[in-house]
CSV table of C-alpha atoms in Angstrom, one decimal:
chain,number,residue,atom,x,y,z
A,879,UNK,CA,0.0,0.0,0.0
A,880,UNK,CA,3.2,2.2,0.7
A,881,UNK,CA,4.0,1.7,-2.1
A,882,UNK,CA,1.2,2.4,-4.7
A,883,UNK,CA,0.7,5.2,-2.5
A,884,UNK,CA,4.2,6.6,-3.6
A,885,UNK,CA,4.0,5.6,-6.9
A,886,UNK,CA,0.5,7.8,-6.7
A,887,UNK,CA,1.8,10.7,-5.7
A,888,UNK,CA,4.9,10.5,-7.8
A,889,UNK,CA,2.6,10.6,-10.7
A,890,UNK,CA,-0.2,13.4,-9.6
A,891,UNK,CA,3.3,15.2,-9.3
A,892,UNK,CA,4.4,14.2,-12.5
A,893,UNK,CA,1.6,15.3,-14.2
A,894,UNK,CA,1.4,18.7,-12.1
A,895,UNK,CA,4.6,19.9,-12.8
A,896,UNK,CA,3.7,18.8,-16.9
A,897,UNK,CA,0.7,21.3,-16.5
A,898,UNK,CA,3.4,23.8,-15.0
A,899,UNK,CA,5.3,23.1,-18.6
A,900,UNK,CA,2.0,23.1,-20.7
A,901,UNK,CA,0.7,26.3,-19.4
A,902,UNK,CA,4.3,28.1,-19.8
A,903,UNK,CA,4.5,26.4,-23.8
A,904,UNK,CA,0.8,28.3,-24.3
A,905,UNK,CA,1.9,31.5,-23.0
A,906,UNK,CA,5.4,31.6,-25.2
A,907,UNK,CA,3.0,30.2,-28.0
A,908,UNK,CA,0.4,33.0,-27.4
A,909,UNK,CA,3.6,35.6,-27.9
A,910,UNK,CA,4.8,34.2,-30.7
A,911,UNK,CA,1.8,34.3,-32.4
A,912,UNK,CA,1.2,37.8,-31.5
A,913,UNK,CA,4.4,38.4,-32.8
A,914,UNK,CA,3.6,37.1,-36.0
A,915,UNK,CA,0.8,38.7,-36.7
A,916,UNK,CA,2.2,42.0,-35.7
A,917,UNK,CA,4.2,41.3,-39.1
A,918,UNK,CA,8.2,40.7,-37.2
A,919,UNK,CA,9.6,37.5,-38.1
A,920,UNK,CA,12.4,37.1,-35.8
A,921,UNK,CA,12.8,33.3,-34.1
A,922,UNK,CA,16.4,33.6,-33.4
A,923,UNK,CA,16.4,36.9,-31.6
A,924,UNK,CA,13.2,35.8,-29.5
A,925,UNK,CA,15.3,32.6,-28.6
A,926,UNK,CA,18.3,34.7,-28.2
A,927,UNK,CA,16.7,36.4,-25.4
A,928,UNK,CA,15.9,32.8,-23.4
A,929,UNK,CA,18.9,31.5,-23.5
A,930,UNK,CA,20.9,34.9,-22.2
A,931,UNK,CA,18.2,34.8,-19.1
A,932,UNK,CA,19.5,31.2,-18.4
A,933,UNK,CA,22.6,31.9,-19.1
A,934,UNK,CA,22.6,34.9,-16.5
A,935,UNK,CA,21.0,33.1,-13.9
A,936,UNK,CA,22.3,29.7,-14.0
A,937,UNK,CA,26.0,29.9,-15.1
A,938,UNK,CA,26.7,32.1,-11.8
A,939,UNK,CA,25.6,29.2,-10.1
A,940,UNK,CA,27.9,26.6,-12.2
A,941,UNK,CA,30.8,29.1,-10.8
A,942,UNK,CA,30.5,29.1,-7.7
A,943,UNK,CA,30.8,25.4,-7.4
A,944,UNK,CA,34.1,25.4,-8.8
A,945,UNK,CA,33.6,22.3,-10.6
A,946,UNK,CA,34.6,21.1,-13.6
A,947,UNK,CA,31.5,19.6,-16.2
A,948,UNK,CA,31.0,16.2,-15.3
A,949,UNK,CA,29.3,16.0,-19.1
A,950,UNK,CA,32.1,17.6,-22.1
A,951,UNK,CA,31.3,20.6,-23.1
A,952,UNK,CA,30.6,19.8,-27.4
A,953,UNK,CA,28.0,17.7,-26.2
A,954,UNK,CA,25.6,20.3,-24.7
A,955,UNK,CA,26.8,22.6,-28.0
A,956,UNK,CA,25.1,19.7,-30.0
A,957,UNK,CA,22.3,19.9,-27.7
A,958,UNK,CA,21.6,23.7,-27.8
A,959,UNK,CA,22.3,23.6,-31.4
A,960,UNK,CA,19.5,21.1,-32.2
A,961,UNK,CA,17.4,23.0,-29.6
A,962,UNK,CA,17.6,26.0,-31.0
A,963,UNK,CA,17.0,25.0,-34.9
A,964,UNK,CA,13.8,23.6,-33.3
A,965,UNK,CA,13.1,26.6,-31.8
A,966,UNK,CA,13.8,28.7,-35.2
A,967,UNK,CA,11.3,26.5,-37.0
A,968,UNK,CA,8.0,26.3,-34.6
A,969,UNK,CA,8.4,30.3,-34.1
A,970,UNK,CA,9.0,30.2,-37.6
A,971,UNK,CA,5.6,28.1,-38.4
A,972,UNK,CA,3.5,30.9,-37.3
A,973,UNK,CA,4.4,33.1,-40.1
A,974,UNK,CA,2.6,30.4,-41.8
A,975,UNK,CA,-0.2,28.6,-39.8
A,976,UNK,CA,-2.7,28.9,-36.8
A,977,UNK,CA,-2.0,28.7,-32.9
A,978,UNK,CA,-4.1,26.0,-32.8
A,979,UNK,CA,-2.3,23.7,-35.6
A,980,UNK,CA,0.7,24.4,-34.2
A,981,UNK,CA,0.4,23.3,-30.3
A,982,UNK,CA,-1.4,20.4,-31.6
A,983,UNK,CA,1.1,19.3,-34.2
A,984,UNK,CA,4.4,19.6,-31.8
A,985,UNK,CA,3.2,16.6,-30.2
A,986,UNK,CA,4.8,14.2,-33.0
A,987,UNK,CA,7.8,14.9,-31.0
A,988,UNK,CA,6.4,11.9,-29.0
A,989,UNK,CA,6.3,9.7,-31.9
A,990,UNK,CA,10.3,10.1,-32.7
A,991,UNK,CA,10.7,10.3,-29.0
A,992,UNK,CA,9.9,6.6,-28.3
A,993,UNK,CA,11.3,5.8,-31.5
A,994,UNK,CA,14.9,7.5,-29.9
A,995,UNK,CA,14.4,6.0,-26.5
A,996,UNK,CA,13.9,2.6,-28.0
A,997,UNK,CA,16.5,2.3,-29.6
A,998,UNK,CA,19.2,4.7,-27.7
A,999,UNK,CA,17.8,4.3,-24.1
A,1000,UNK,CA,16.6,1.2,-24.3
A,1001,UNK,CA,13.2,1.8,-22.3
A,1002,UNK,CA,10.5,-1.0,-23.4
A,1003,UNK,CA,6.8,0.2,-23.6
A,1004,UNK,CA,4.1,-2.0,-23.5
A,1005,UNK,CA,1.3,-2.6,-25.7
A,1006,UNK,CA,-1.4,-0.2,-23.4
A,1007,UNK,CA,1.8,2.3,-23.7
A,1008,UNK,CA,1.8,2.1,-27.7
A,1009,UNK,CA,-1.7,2.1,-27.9
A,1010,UNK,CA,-1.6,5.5,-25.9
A,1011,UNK,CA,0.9,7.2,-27.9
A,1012,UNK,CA,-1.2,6.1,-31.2
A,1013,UNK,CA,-4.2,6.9,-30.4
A,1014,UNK,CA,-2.4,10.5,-29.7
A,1015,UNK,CA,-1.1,10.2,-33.5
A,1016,UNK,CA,-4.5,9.6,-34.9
A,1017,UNK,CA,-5.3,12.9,-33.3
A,1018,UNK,CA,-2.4,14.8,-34.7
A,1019,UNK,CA,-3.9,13.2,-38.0
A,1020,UNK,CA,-7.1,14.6,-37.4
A,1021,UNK,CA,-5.5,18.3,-37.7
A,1022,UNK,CA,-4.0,17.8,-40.7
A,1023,UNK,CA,-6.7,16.7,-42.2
A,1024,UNK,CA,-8.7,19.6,-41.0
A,1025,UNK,CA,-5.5,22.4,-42.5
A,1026,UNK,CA,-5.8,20.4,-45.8
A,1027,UNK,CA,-9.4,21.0,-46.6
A,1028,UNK,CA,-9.5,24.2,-45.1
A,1029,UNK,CA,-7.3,26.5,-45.4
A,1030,UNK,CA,-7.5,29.9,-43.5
A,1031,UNK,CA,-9.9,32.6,-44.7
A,1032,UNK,CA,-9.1,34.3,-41.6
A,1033,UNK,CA,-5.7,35.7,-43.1
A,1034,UNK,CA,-5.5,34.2,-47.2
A,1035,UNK,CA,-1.3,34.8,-46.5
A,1036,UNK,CA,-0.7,32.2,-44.6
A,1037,UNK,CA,-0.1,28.4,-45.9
A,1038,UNK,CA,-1.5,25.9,-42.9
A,1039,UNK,CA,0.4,22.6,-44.6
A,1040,UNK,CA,3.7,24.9,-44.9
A,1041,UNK,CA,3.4,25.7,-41.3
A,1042,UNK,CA,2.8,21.9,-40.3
A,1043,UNK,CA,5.6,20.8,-42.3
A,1044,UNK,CA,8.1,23.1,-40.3
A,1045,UNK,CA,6.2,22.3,-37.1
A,1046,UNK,CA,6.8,18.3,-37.5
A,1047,UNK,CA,10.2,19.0,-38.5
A,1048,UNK,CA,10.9,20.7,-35.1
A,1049,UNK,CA,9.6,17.8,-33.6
A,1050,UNK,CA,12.5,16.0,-34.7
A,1051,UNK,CA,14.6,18.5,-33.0
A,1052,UNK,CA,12.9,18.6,-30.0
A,1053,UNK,CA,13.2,15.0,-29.8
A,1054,UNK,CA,16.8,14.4,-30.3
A,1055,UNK,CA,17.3,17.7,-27.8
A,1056,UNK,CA,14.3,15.8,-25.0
A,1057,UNK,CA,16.2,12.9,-25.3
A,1058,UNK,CA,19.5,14.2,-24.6
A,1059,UNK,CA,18.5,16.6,-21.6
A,1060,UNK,CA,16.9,13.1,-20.0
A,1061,UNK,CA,20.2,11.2,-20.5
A,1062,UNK,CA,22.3,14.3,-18.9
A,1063,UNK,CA,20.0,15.2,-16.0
A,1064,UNK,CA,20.0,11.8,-15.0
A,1065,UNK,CA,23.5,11.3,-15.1
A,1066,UNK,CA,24.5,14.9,-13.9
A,1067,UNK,CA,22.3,17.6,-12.2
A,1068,UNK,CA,19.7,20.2,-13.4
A,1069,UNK,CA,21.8,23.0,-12.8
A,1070,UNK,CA,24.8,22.4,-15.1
A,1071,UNK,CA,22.3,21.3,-17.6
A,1072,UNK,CA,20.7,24.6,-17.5
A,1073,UNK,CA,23.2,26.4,-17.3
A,1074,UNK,CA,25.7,25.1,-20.4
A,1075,UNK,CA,22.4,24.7,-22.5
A,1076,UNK,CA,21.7,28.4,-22.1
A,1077,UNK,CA,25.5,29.6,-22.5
A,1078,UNK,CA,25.5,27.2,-25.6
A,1079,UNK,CA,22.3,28.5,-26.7
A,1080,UNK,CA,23.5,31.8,-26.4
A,1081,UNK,CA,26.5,31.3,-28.9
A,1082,UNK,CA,24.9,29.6,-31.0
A,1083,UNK,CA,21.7,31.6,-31.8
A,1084,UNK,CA,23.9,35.3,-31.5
A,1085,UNK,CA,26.1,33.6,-34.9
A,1086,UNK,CA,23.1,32.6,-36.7
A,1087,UNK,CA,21.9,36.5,-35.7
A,1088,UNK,CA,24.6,37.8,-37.2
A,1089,UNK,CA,24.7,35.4,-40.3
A,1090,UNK,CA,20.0,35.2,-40.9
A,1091,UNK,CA,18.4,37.2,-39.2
A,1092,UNK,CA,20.2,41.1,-39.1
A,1093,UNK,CA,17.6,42.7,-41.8
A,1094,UNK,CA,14.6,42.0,-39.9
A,1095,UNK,CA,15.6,43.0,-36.9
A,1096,UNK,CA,16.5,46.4,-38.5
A,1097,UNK,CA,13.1,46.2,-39.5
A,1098,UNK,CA,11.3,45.9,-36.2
A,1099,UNK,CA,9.7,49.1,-34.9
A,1100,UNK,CA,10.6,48.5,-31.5
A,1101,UNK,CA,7.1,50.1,-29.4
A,1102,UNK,CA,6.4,49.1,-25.5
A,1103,UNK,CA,3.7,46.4,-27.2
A,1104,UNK,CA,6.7,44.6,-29.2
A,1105,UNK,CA,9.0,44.8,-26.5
A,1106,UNK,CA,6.7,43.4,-23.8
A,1107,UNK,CA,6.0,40.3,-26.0
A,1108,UNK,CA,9.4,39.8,-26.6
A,1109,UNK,CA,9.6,39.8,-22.5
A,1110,UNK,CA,6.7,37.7,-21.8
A,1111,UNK,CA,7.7,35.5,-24.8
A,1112,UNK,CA,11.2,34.8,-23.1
A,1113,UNK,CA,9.5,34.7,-19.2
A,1114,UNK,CA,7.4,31.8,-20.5
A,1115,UNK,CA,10.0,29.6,-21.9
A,1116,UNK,CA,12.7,30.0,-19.5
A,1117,UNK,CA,9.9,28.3,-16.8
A,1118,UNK,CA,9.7,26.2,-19.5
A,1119,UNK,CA,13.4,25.2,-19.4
A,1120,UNK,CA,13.2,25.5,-15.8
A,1121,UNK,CA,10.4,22.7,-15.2
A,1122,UNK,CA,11.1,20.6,-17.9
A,1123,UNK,CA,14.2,18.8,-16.2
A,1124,UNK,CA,12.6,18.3,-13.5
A,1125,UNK,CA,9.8,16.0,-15.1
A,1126,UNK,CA,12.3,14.5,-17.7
A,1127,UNK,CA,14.1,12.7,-14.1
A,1128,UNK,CA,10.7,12.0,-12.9
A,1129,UNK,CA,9.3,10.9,-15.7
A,1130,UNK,CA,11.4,10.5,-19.0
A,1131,UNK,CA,10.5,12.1,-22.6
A,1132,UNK,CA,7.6,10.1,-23.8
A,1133,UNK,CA,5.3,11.5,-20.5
A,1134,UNK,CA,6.6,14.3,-20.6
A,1135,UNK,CA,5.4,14.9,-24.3
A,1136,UNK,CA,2.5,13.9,-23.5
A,1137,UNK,CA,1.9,16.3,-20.7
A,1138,UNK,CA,2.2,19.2,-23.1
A,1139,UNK,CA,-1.3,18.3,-25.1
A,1140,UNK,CA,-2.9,20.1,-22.2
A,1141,UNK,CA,-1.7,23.4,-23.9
A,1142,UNK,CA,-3.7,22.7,-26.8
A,1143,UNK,CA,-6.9,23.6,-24.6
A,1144,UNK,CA,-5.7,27.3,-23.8
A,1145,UNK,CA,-4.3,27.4,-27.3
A,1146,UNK,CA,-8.0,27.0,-28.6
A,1147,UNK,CA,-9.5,29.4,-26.0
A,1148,UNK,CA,-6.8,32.2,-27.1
A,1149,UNK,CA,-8.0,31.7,-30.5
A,1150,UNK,CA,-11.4,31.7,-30.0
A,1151,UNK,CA,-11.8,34.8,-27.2
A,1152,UNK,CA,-9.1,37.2,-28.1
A,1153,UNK,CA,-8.9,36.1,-32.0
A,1154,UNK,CA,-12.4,36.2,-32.2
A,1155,UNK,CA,-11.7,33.0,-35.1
A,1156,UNK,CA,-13.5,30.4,-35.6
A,1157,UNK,CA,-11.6,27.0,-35.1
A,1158,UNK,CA,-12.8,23.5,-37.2
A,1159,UNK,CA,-14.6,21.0,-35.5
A,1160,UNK,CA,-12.0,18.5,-36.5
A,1161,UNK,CA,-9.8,20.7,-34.0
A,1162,UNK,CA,-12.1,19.7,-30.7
A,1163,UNK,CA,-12.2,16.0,-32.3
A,1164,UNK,CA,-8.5,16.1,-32.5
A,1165,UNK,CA,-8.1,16.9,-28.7
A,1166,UNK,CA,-10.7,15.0,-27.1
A,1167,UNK,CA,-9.1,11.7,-29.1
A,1168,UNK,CA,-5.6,13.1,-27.9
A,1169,UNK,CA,-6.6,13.6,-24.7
A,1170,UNK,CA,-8.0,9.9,-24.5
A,1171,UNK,CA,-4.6,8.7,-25.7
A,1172,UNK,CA,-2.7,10.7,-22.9
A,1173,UNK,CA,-5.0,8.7,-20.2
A,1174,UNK,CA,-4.3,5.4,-21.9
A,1175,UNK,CA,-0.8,6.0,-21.6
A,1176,UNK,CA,0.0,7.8,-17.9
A,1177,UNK,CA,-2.3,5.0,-16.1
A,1178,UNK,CA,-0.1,2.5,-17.3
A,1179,UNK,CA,3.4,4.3,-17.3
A,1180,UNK,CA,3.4,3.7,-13.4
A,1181,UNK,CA,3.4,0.2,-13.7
A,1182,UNK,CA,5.8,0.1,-16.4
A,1183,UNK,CA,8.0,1.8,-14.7
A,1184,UNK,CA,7.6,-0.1,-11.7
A,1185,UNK,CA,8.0,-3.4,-14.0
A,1186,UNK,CA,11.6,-1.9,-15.0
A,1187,UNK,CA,12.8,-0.7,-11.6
A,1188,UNK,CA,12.1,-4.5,-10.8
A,1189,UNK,CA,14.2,-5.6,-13.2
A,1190,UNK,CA,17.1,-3.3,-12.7
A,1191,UNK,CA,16.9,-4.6,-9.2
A,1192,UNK,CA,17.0,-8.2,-10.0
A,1193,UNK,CA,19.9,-7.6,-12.2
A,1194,UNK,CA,22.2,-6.1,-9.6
A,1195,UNK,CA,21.2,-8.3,-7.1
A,1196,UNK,CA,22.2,-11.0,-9.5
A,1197,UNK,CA,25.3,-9.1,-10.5
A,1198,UNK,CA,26.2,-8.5,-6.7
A,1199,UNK,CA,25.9,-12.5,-5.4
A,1200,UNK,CA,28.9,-14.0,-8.1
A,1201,UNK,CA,30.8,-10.5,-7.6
A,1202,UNK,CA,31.2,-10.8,-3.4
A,1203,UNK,CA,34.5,-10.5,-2.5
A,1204,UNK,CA,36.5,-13.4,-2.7
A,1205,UNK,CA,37.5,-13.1,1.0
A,1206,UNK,CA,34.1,-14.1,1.5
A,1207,UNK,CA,34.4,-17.1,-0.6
A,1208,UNK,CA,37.8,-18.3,0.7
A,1209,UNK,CA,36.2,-17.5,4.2
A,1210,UNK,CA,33.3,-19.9,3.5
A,1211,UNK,CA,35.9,-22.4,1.7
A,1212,UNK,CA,37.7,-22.3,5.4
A,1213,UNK,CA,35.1,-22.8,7.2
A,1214,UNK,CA,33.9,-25.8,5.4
A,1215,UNK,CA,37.5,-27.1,5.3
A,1216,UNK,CA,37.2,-26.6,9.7
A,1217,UNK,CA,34.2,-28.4,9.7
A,1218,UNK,CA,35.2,-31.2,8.0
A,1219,UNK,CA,39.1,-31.7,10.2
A,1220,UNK,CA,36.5,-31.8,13.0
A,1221,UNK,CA,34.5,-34.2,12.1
A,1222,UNK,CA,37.1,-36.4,10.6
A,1223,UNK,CA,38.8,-36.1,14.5
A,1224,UNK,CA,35.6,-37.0,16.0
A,1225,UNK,CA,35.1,-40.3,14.3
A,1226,UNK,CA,38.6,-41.1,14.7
């Protein structure tokens, strides 16, 4: 009972602290797309501006450890480098789509996720755990359908399946970047992750700045309006970063993904109250079917993962026994060896 307690709490934490993440990725989505439609297209400066705030919170920190990076250094470049192409092309996707496409489509990041983790991590899902994560798909399916037959007459400028296509193809960056913060936070700490993925993510997006990006931003008329959404854009995803370790150790990538549908839900009501735009009906089809799949898949990631920590514990136990120390062994060998002088002396 202690024990499914734990593991019940564990989880409503879990999936707290991926509500924490969701409603963060809906407020930087929200700026983005006011952004957008405010005419700037500039993804690389709005990224710039999240890394430099973790950069200039969290790499004080790093210092006054005095420690050296238990993790080398290139591989949080790669990292932040992946990271930040996928940020470049969902911020990117809005010159192009809806709100609403967008935070539904980013969640084919768990579909290359558990393709990653099977194959680099080595986690096993099980069939409830599959069925979940496709039943999440045929939702995601559900959306582009919907862009394809209408496209929309909100805004005739924009191209929906132009905007999905850039959208799945950050997924494959976020994946490859989800994947590689859970393998580093859980063999290092949060903080160095943080930190070296913002002071990466600094370099990187300030040279593809000054290589991209340096005509629009002399284009920007740079009003109170523009520069509070740049702020609030920047606030929400550095508690993004800040959360999102915290559930990738708790949890892994694949629940974590699958946390993030709930932003979908204030990613229709933003569209629909301050928009004033009207959103398909294959949109509230879409979420009730993903929503269904993120069920399917959290009740049974418990007892998945209590199936694995039973087997990691059965294999060191059975690693430990033939590994003892062979004092032990030649103790026992003695002992036996005693026993038998003695009783060889009592029968003579």
């Amino acid at each position: 009972m202690e024990i499914k307690t734990k593991n019940a709490r564990g989880l409503l934490l879990v999936l707290f602290l991926g509500q924490l993440v969701a409603f963060s990725l809906a407020a930087g989505n929200f700026a983005s797309s006011l952004v957008a439609n405010l005419g700037v297209n500039a993804p690389l400066t709005q990224s710039f501006f999240v890394y430099l705030l973790l950069t200039l919170v969290y790499v004080p920190i790093l210092f006054h450890r005095r420690q050296k990076p238990r993790i080398p250094w290139y591989w949080y470049l790669a990292i932040a480098f992946i990271d930040v192409q996928g940020n470049y092309l969902f911020v990117e996707a809005y010159q192009y789509s809806s709100i609403t496409s967008i935070t539904l489509l980013d969640c084919w990041t768990i579909v290359w996720v558990i393709i990653l983790t099977w194959y680099v991590l080595g986690t096993r899902y099980s069939f409830w755990q599959f069925l979940g994560a496709g039943t999440c798909v045929a939702g995601l399916c559900l959306v582009l359908l919907s862009d394809a037959r209408s496209p929309d007459v909100q805004d005739p400028g924009k191209i929906p399946l132009l905007g999905d296509a850039l959208v799945i193809a950050g997924t494959v960056c976020y994946a490859f970047t989800n994947i590689g913060q859970e393998y580093c936070v859980k063999k290092n700490d949060r903080v160095e992750l943080v930190a070296m993925l913002g002071l990466c993510g600094v370099l990187v997006t300030g040279v593809q700045i000054f290589l991209f990006e340096r005509k629009n931003l002399e284009a920007v008329a740079w009003s109170p309006t523009m520069i509070s959404l740049f702020a609030g854009y920047a606030a929400a995803t550095f508690m993004f970063y800040n959360i999102t370790p915290f559930v990738l150790k708790m949890s892994g990538s694949t629940l974590f993904n699958l946390s993030l549908l709930t932003s979908d839900m204030w990613a229709v009501a933003i569209r629909v109250f301050l928009y004033q735009q009207q959103v398909n009906w294959l949109y509230y089809l879409a979420f009730a079917v993903v929503a269904i799949g993120l069920i399917i898949y959290s009740l049974n990631e418990s007892s998945s993962g209590d199936g694995r920590a039973e087997s990691t514990e059965a294999v060191a136990l059975y690693q430990q026994l033939p590994s003892e120390d062979n004092s032990k062994g030649s103790c026992s060998n003695l002992d036996g060896q005693e026993r038998k002088q003695q009783e060889e002396a009592h029968i003579c």
